[in-house]
Amino acid sequence: MSNVVEINHIDALEEYRLPWQALLGQTRGGSFFQSLDWLQCYWRHYGEGQRLRVLIVLDGRRPVGIVPLAVVREQTGVGPMRVLTYPLHGWGWFYGPIGPNPTAALTLAMKHVAATERDWDMCDLRWVDNDRIDHGRTQGAMDAAGLTATKQVWKSTAVVTNSCGWDEYFASRTTKHRGNVRRYEKRVAKLGSIDFERYRPLGSAHGEDDPRWDLYDACLEVAERSWQSQSQTGTTICHESVRDFLRESYALAVSNGMADVCLLRLDGRPIAFSYNYVHDGYVAGLRFGFDAGLAKSGVGNVMYHRMLRDSFDRGDRVFDLGVGSLAAKRVWQTDLVNSYRYTHYPAACPRSQLLRLKHWWNRRKAASEHLAS
C-alpha cells in the first residue's frame, strides 16, 4: 500500500540518499538539479526563510518516488506571497518528480498537499517539461487532488537535438550562418593558436572525481573579462552572491559524474567558456561567456561551433543552450522548448485571487498584442 512521508529538515534526507540516487537514475529527463547533493547544497546557501517539504512516496517501506517542494516567500504584483513550488529557484529550466512512475508519485504528493494544513498562498509548480516528458500529468495530478490548476508558459529554452549527426545538422543551418561560422573560425585562428578543451569526468563511482580547479578558475577568469563582470543580477558565475554556491555545486557535480566544462584558449590564455551539467546524454548549459575584447572576432560563435560539434561526436542526445539571449541562439537551435507553470489559487486566499485576476489580465493583454502585431 502506498503512502507519503513528508520531510521538513534537510539533514533528515540523508537516510534516503541511496534510494534517491537509484530513483534519479530511473527518472526520464532527470538532471543534476534533482539530485540530493544539489538540493542540500542549495539549501545550505539559500534555504533560510524557506520551508522544506520533500514528499517521499512509499510502497510499504520502500521509496518509489520523491517530490521535492519548498514554500518560498516571493514579492508579487499584489504583495508578498507564500508559494509552494519546486526548489529549483530558476537555476535550471526543467524539474519534476523523481522516480520511474512520476504520474503515481505526483498524484499521491498532490493529494498529500491538499490534505495537510495549508502553509502557502499559492501552489505554483514551475519548470514543467510538458511537451516532451510530462504530457499533462501535472495538470491531472493537481486536478485530481482538488487543486485546480491554470497552465501558462513559464520559460523558453533553445535546444539542439542530435537526431542525424553533425554533417546533416550543420548542413541544415542557413547558408549565411555556415559562412559566418567559417569566417569566424579563420578570423580567430589569425589571432594565434586556438585550443578547445572539454572536461567531463565520470564521477567518484568510476574513480574520476578530480574537480580540475584550474579549468573552473579559468572559466571565472573569462567571466570577469566578459559582460558578466558588469551584471548586477547575481546569477553570473563570477558574482559575489553566488560564487561560493556555484563552486561548491560544481565539485558535487564532478563527484556525481554530471559536470561538463568547455574552455577555449588563445595561445594558452582562456578566452571563452561554457559551464554545463550533463546526465543521460542531456547537456544543460548553465553559464556561457567569452572575453568582451574579442567579441568582434566572433569568438562566441567559434565556441558554440566547437562545443556542439564535440557533443555530436560524443553522442550527446540534446544540448540545451538555456533560456535568455534566444536571438543569438536561434541560428544554432533545432527547437524552441517551453517549460510551463501550473498554478492553483486557493479560493480562501483573497490575495491569491487578486493575483489570479492579474495573471489572467496579463495573458489577455499579451494575446491581444500578439494578434495586433
GROMACS .gro file of C-alpha atoms in nm:
model
  373
    1MET     CA    1   0.000   0.000   0.000
    2SER     CA    2   0.134   0.344  -0.096
    3ASN     CA    3   0.166   0.635   0.143
    4VAL     CA    4   0.354   0.963   0.166
    5VAL     CA    5   0.612   1.072   0.424
    6GLU     CA    6   0.690   1.442   0.445
    7ILE     CA    7   1.043   1.558   0.535
    8ASN     CA    8   1.087   1.916   0.655
    9HIS     CA    9   1.452   1.914   0.768
   10ILE     CA   10   1.735   1.892   0.516
   11ASP     CA   11   1.952   1.672   0.741
   12ALA     CA   12   1.675   1.410   0.765
   13LEU     CA   13   1.705   1.345   0.393
   14GLU     CA   14   2.046   1.182   0.433
   15GLU     CA   15   1.887   0.846   0.524
   16TYR     CA   16   1.723   0.846   0.180
   17ARG     CA   17   2.047   0.907  -0.010
   18LEU     CA   18   2.078   0.560  -0.168
   19PRO     CA   19   1.714   0.526  -0.281
   20TRP     CA   20   1.719   0.889  -0.401
   21GLN     CA   21   2.023   0.817  -0.617
   22ALA     CA   22   1.866   0.498  -0.751
   23LEU     CA   23   1.535   0.670  -0.832
   24LEU     CA   24   1.713   0.958  -1.008
   25GLY     CA   25   1.882   0.703  -1.232
   26GLN     CA   26   1.534   0.581  -1.332
   27THR     CA   27   1.392   0.929  -1.392
   28ARG     CA   28   1.318   1.021  -1.751
   29GLY     CA   29   1.470   1.362  -1.815
   30GLY     CA   30   1.646   1.363  -1.478
   31SER     CA   31   1.919   1.616  -1.407
   32PHE     CA   32   2.179   1.722  -1.152
   33PHE     CA   33   1.923   1.973  -1.018
   34GLN     CA   34   1.714   1.678  -0.897
   35SER     CA   35   1.999   1.517  -0.707
   36LEU     CA   36   2.011   1.517  -0.328
   37ASP     CA   37   2.358   1.673  -0.338
   38TRP     CA   38   2.229   1.973  -0.531
   39LEU     CA   39   1.931   2.022  -0.300
   40GLN     CA   40   2.149   2.003   0.010
   41CYS     CA   41   2.398   2.250  -0.136
   42TYR     CA   42   2.123   2.488  -0.245
   43TRP     CA   43   1.958   2.467   0.096
   44ARG     CA   44   2.284   2.543   0.280
   45HIS     CA   45   2.323   2.864   0.083
   46TYR     CA   46   1.965   2.979   0.026
   47GLY     CA   47   1.733   2.776   0.248
   48GLU     CA   48   1.696   3.043   0.517
   49GLY     CA   49   1.343   3.182   0.511
   50GLN     CA   50   1.207   2.885   0.314
   51ARG     CA   51   1.021   2.578   0.441
   52LEU     CA   52   1.128   2.243   0.304
   53ARG     CA   53   0.851   1.997   0.207
   54VAL     CA   54   1.007   1.690   0.046
   55LEU     CA   55   0.744   1.422  -0.015
   56ILE     CA   56   0.870   1.062  -0.017
   57VAL     CA   57   0.623   0.821  -0.178
   58LEU     CA   58   0.649   0.473  -0.023
   59ASP     CA   59   0.529   0.133  -0.137
   60GLY     CA   60   0.519  -0.031   0.202
   61ARG     CA   61   0.853   0.085   0.340
   62ARG     CA   62   1.029   0.116   0.004
   63PRO     CA   63   1.067   0.463  -0.154
   64VAL     CA   64   0.927   0.455  -0.508
   65GLY     CA   65   0.908   0.828  -0.582
   66ILE     CA   66   1.023   1.165  -0.449
   67VAL     CA   67   0.860   1.504  -0.500
   68PRO     CA   68   1.081   1.784  -0.357
   69LEU     CA   69   0.887   2.101  -0.272
   70ALA     CA   70   0.951   2.420  -0.076
   71VAL     CA   71   0.745   2.711   0.048
   72VAL     CA   72   0.915   3.028  -0.074
   73ARG     CA   73   0.826   3.387   0.011
   74GLU     CA   74   0.803   3.593  -0.308
   75GLN     CA   75   0.714   3.952  -0.384
   76THR     CA   76   0.433   3.972  -0.642
   77GLY     CA   77   0.226   4.242  -0.807
   78VAL     CA   78  -0.028   4.215  -0.525
   79GLY     CA   79   0.220   4.194  -0.240
   80PRO     CA   80   0.422   3.918  -0.069
   81MET     CA   81   0.306   3.559  -0.121
   82ARG     CA   82   0.397   3.219   0.023
   83VAL     CA   83   0.448   2.999  -0.283
   84LEU     CA   84   0.463   2.620  -0.277
   85THR     CA   85   0.686   2.518  -0.566
   86TYR     CA   86   0.980   2.305  -0.674
   87PRO     CA   87   1.312   2.406  -0.509
   88LEU     CA   88   1.485   2.488  -0.838
   89HIS     CA   89   1.477   2.865  -0.788
   90GLY     CA   90   1.543   2.937  -1.155
   91TRP     CA   91   1.882   2.766  -1.178
   92GLY     CA   92   1.765   2.516  -1.438
   93TRP     CA   93   1.486   2.505  -1.693
   94PHE     CA   94   1.302   2.180  -1.608
   95TYR     CA   95   1.201   1.994  -1.293
   96GLY     CA   96   0.956   1.727  -1.180
   97PRO     CA   97   0.900   1.412  -0.971
   98ILE     CA   98   1.190   1.174  -0.919
   99GLY     CA   99   1.142   0.805  -0.999
  100PRO     CA  100   1.021   0.570  -1.274
  101ASN     CA  101   0.648   0.635  -1.218
  102PRO     CA  102   0.608   1.014  -1.198
  103THR     CA  103   0.231   1.007  -1.254
  104ALA     CA  104   0.162   0.800  -0.941
  105ALA     CA  105   0.423   0.988  -0.735
  106LEU     CA  106   0.289   1.331  -0.826
  107THR     CA  107  -0.075   1.229  -0.783
  108LEU     CA  108  -0.012   1.097  -0.432
  109ALA     CA  109   0.204   1.400  -0.349
  110MET     CA  110  -0.064   1.648  -0.457
  111LYS     CA  111  -0.329   1.461  -0.258
  112HIS     CA  112  -0.099   1.484   0.044
  113VAL     CA  113  -0.058   1.859  -0.012
  114ALA     CA  114  -0.435   1.904  -0.036
  115ALA     CA  115  -0.497   1.701   0.281
  116THR     CA  116  -0.243   1.880   0.502
  117GLU     CA  117  -0.259   2.223   0.661
  118ARG     CA  118  -0.208   2.495   0.401
  119ASP     CA  119   0.107   2.693   0.480
  120TRP     CA  120   0.110   2.856   0.134
  121ASP     CA  121  -0.094   3.119  -0.052
  122MET     CA  122  -0.038   2.974  -0.399
  123CYS     CA  123   0.072   2.634  -0.531
  124ASP     CA  124   0.282   2.703  -0.838
  125LEU     CA  125   0.462   2.406  -0.994
  126ARG     CA  126   0.705   2.564  -1.240
  127TRP     CA  127   0.963   2.435  -1.488
  128VAL     CA  128   0.739   2.150  -1.611
  129ASP     CA  129   0.853   1.990  -1.939
  130ASN     CA  130   0.501   1.921  -2.057
  131ASP     CA  131   0.568   1.887  -2.430
  132ARG     CA  132   0.845   1.625  -2.407
  133ILE     CA  133   0.802   1.442  -2.076
  134ASP     CA  134   0.508   1.547  -1.857
  135HIS     CA  135   0.229   1.527  -2.120
  136GLY     CA  136  -0.037   1.663  -1.885
  137ARG     CA  137   0.039   1.455  -1.574
  138THR     CA  138   0.095   1.765  -1.359
  139GLN     CA  139  -0.241   1.910  -1.462
  140GLY     CA  140  -0.409   1.576  -1.397
  141ALA     CA  141  -0.243   1.523  -1.058
  142MET     CA  142  -0.333   1.870  -0.932
  143ASP     CA  143  -0.690   1.850  -1.061
  144ALA     CA  144  -0.736   1.501  -0.906
  145ALA     CA  145  -0.633   1.645  -0.568
  146GLY     CA  146  -0.883   1.929  -0.596
  147LEU     CA  147  -0.604   2.182  -0.667
  148THR     CA  148  -0.748   2.303  -0.997
  149ALA     CA  149  -0.456   2.444  -1.194
  150THR     CA  150  -0.408   2.707  -1.463
  151LYS     CA  151  -0.142   2.627  -1.724
  152GLN     CA  152   0.090   2.900  -1.855
  153VAL     CA  153   0.419   2.912  -2.042
  154TRP     CA  154   0.694   2.981  -1.788
  155LYS     CA  155   1.024   2.995  -1.982
  156SER     CA  156   1.152   2.908  -2.330
  157THR     CA  157   1.488   2.749  -2.400
  158ALA     CA  158   1.681   2.683  -2.721
  159VAL     CA  159   1.789   2.322  -2.773
  160VAL     CA  160   1.999   2.137  -3.028
  161THR     CA  161   1.880   1.780  -3.080
  162ASN     CA  162   2.121   1.523  -3.221
  163SER     CA  163   1.893   1.320  -3.446
  164CYS     CA  164   2.103   1.297  -3.762
  165GLY     CA  165   2.473   1.350  -3.696
  166TRP     CA  166   2.689   1.661  -3.723
  167ASP     CA  167   2.720   1.690  -4.101
  168GLU     CA  168   2.346   1.677  -4.160
  169TYR     CA  169   2.276   1.908  -3.868
  170PHE     CA  170   2.528   2.172  -3.981
  171ALA     CA  171   2.401   2.148  -4.339
  172SER     CA  172   2.053   2.229  -4.204
  173ARG     CA  173   2.176   2.568  -4.080
  174THR     CA  174   2.131   2.865  -4.313
  175THR     CA  175   2.391   2.930  -4.581
  176LYS     CA  176   2.461   3.267  -4.422
  177HIS     CA  177   2.522   3.115  -4.079
  178ARG     CA  178   2.752   2.843  -4.210
  179GLY     CA  179   2.952   3.105  -4.398
  180ASN     CA  180   2.973   3.325  -4.088
  181VAL     CA  181   3.100   3.034  -3.876
  182ARG     CA  182   3.377   2.959  -4.125
  183ARG     CA  183   3.477   3.326  -4.133
  184TYR     CA  184   3.479   3.347  -3.753
  185GLU     CA  185   3.698   3.036  -3.732
  186LYS     CA  186   3.950   3.190  -3.976
  187ARG     CA  187   3.938   3.528  -3.804
  188VAL     CA  188   4.007   3.383  -3.458
  189ALA     CA  189   4.277   3.150  -3.597
  190LYS     CA  190   4.467   3.456  -3.724
  191LEU     CA  191   4.496   3.582  -3.366
  192GLY     CA  192   4.708   3.285  -3.259
  193SER     CA  193   4.694   2.918  -3.164
  194ILE     CA  194   4.338   2.808  -3.071
  195ASP     CA  195   4.280   2.513  -2.840
  196PHE     CA  196   3.946   2.365  -2.732
  197GLU     CA  197   3.932   2.151  -2.416
  198ARG     CA  198   3.638   1.967  -2.265
  199TYR     CA  199   3.631   1.805  -1.922
  200ARG     CA  200   3.357   1.558  -1.839
  201PRO     CA  201   3.465   1.323  -1.556
  202LEU     CA  202   3.258   1.010  -1.492
  203GLY     CA  203   3.241   1.071  -1.116
  204SER     CA  204   3.352   0.907  -0.792
  205ALA     CA  205   3.190   0.573  -0.875
  206HIS     CA  206   3.434   0.544  -1.168
  207GLY     CA  207   3.738   0.690  -0.992
  208GLU     CA  208   3.709   1.022  -1.181
  209ASP     CA  209   3.632   1.299  -0.933
  210ASP     CA  210   3.919   1.545  -0.972
  211PRO     CA  211   3.747   1.887  -0.991
  212ARG     CA  212   4.023   2.027  -1.213
  213TRP     CA  213   4.003   2.362  -1.038
  214ASP     CA  214   4.241   2.505  -1.296
  215LEU     CA  215   3.962   2.474  -1.556
  216TYR     CA  216   3.693   2.612  -1.328
  217ASP     CA  217   3.911   2.906  -1.227
  218ALA     CA  218   3.982   2.971  -1.596
  219CYS     CA  219   3.605   2.997  -1.650
  220LEU     CA  220   3.587   3.255  -1.370
  221GLU     CA  221   3.875   3.445  -1.527
  222VAL     CA  222   3.691   3.466  -1.860
  223ALA     CA  223   3.363   3.562  -1.690
  224GLU     CA  224   3.537   3.854  -1.522
  225ARG     CA  225   3.652   3.976  -1.866
  226SER     CA  226   3.305   3.937  -2.017
  227TRP     CA  227   2.978   4.130  -1.984
  228GLN     CA  228   2.913   3.916  -1.676
  229SER     CA  229   3.155   4.121  -1.468
  230GLN     CA  230   2.916   4.419  -1.500
  231SER     CA  231   2.598   4.221  -1.428
  232GLN     CA  232   2.404   4.310  -1.113
  233THR     CA  233   2.156   4.021  -1.133
  234GLY     CA  234   2.354   3.791  -0.905
  235THR     CA  235   2.322   3.493  -1.137
  236THR     CA  236   2.654   3.504  -1.323
  237ILE     CA  237   2.930   3.258  -1.239
  238CYS     CA  238   3.161   3.528  -1.102
  239HIS     CA  239   2.907   3.729  -0.900
  240GLU     CA  240   2.993   3.750  -0.531
  241SER     CA  241   2.644   3.645  -0.417
  242VAL     CA  242   2.656   3.307  -0.598
  243ARG     CA  243   3.029   3.244  -0.638
  244ASP     CA  244   3.065   3.012  -0.336
  245PHE     CA  245   2.742   2.826  -0.412
  246LEU     CA  246   2.838   2.756  -0.772
  247ARG     CA  247   3.187   2.648  -0.673
  248GLU     CA  248   3.054   2.400  -0.416
  249SER     CA  249   2.785   2.268  -0.650
  250TYR     CA  250   3.046   2.223  -0.925
  251ALA     CA  251   3.252   1.992  -0.702
  252LEU     CA  252   2.937   1.792  -0.625
  253ALA     CA  253   2.851   1.768  -0.996
  254VAL     CA  254   3.200   1.634  -1.064
  255SER     CA  255   3.158   1.373  -0.790
  256ASN     CA  256   2.823   1.268  -0.941
  257GLY     CA  257   2.963   1.246  -1.294
  258MET     CA  258   2.733   1.529  -1.406
  259ALA     CA  259   2.979   1.815  -1.469
  260ASP     CA  260   3.075   1.934  -1.816
  261VAL     CA  261   3.323   2.219  -1.869
  262CYS     CA  262   3.432   2.356  -2.207
  263LEU     CA  263   3.719   2.601  -2.246
  264LEU     CA  264   3.861   2.781  -2.548
  265ARG     CA  265   4.217   2.912  -2.526
  266LEU     CA  266   4.415   3.153  -2.744
  267ASP     CA  267   4.790   3.096  -2.715
  268GLY     CA  268   4.722   2.930  -2.380
  269ARG     CA  269   4.505   3.212  -2.245
  270PRO     CA  270   4.138   3.127  -2.174
  271ILE     CA  271   3.903   3.337  -2.393
  272ALA     CA  272   3.566   3.154  -2.380
  273PHE     CA  273   3.393   2.901  -2.157
  274SER     CA  274   3.074   2.703  -2.115
  275TYR     CA  275   2.984   2.555  -1.777
  276ASN     CA  276   2.725   2.278  -1.811
  277TYR     CA  277   2.561   1.986  -1.634
  278VAL     CA  278   2.510   1.654  -1.811
  279HIS     CA  279   2.304   1.342  -1.741
  280ASP     CA  280   2.197   1.058  -1.967
  281GLY     CA  281   2.313   1.237  -2.283
  282TYR     CA  282   2.130   1.563  -2.200
  283VAL     CA  283   2.364   1.861  -2.164
  284ALA     CA  284   2.218   2.162  -1.982
  285GLY     CA  285   2.412   2.481  -2.047
  286LEU     CA  286   2.428   2.671  -1.718
  287ARG     CA  287   2.664   2.960  -1.794
  288PHE     CA  288   2.842   3.074  -2.111
  289GLY     CA  289   3.083   3.363  -2.164
  290PHE     CA  290   3.372   3.500  -2.365
  291ASP     CA  291   3.631   3.776  -2.349
  292ALA     CA  292   3.449   4.101  -2.431
  293GLY     CA  293   3.762   4.233  -2.601
  294LEU     CA  294   3.732   3.958  -2.864
  295ALA     CA  295   3.360   3.992  -2.930
  296LYS     CA  296   3.403   4.133  -3.281
  297SER     CA  297   3.615   3.835  -3.382
  298GLY     CA  298   3.316   3.604  -3.332
  299VAL     CA  299   3.480   3.403  -3.054
  300GLY     CA  300   3.140   3.322  -2.901
  301ASN     CA  301   3.024   3.152  -3.220
  302VAL     CA  302   3.354   2.969  -3.250
  303MET     CA  303   3.295   2.831  -2.901
  304TYR     CA  304   2.942   2.720  -2.989
  305HIS     CA  305   3.068   2.560  -3.311
  306ARG     CA  306   3.341   2.355  -3.144
  307MET     CA  307   3.137   2.264  -2.839
  308LEU     CA  308   2.834   2.145  -3.035
  309ARG     CA  309   3.043   1.952  -3.283
  310ASP     CA  310   3.221   1.779  -2.997
  311SER     CA  311   2.883   1.695  -2.839
  312PHE     CA  312   2.767   1.538  -3.164
  313ASP     CA  313   3.090   1.337  -3.182
  314ARG     CA  314   3.037   1.216  -2.824
  315GLY     CA  315   2.682   1.108  -2.899
  316ASP     CA  316   2.503   1.356  -2.673
  317ARG     CA  317   2.129   1.341  -2.737
  318VAL     CA  318   2.041   1.703  -2.661
  319PHE     CA  319   2.235   2.019  -2.591
  320ASP     CA  320   2.015   2.268  -2.407
  321LEU     CA  321   2.153   2.616  -2.470
  322GLY     CA  322   1.939   2.764  -2.192
  323VAL     CA  323   1.694   3.050  -2.155
  324GLY     CA  324   1.782   3.410  -2.237
  325SER     CA  325   1.965   3.560  -2.536
  326LEU     CA  326   1.742   3.350  -2.760
  327ALA     CA  327   1.802   3.570  -3.065
  328ALA     CA  328   2.173   3.482  -3.061
  329LYS     CA  329   2.098   3.111  -3.011
  330ARG     CA  330   1.838   3.087  -3.288
  331VAL     CA  331   2.099   3.019  -3.554
  332TRP     CA  332   2.209   2.706  -3.364
  333GLN     CA  333   1.883   2.569  -3.223
  334THR     CA  334   1.680   2.288  -3.375
  335ASP     CA  335   1.385   2.352  -3.140
  336LEU     CA  336   1.249   2.611  -2.901
  337VAL     CA  337   1.113   2.423  -2.600
  338ASN     CA  338   0.877   2.569  -2.341
  339SER     CA  339   0.865   2.495  -1.972
  340TYR     CA  340   0.529   2.553  -1.805
  341ARG     CA  341   0.386   2.657  -1.474
  342TYR     CA  342   0.072   2.501  -1.323
  343THR     CA  343  -0.081   2.736  -1.069
  344HIS     CA  344  -0.354   2.680  -0.811
  345TYR     CA  345  -0.503   2.991  -0.650
  346PRO     CA  346  -0.692   2.893  -0.328
  347ALA     CA  347  -1.041   3.042  -0.315
  348ALA     CA  348  -0.995   3.110   0.059
  349CYS     CA  349  -0.692   3.334  -0.005
  350PRO     CA  350  -0.805   3.680  -0.128
  351ARG     CA  351  -0.454   3.788  -0.225
  352SER     CA  352  -0.413   3.474  -0.436
  353GLN     CA  353  -0.741   3.550  -0.612
  354LEU     CA  354  -0.619   3.902  -0.688
  355LEU     CA  355  -0.304   3.755  -0.838
  356ARG     CA  356  -0.515   3.511  -1.043
  357LEU     CA  357  -0.701   3.807  -1.195
  358LYS     CA  358  -0.375   3.989  -1.260
  359HIS     CA  359  -0.228   3.683  -1.436
  360TRP     CA  360  -0.548   3.646  -1.639
  361TRP     CA  361  -0.536   4.010  -1.746
  362ASN     CA  362  -0.168   3.984  -1.841
  363ARG     CA  363  -0.236   3.678  -2.059
  364ARG     CA  364  -0.530   3.851  -2.228
  365LYS     CA  365  -0.325   4.165  -2.291
  366ALA     CA  366  -0.033   3.962  -2.433
  367ALA     CA  367  -0.270   3.773  -2.665
  368SER     CA  368  -0.422   4.099  -2.791
  369GLU     CA  369  -0.079   4.248  -2.858
  370HIS     CA  370   0.025   3.931  -3.042
  371LEU     CA  371  -0.282   3.948  -3.268
  372ALA     CA  372  -0.222   4.319  -3.335
  373SER     CA  373   0.140   4.260  -3.437
   0.00000   0.00000   0.00000
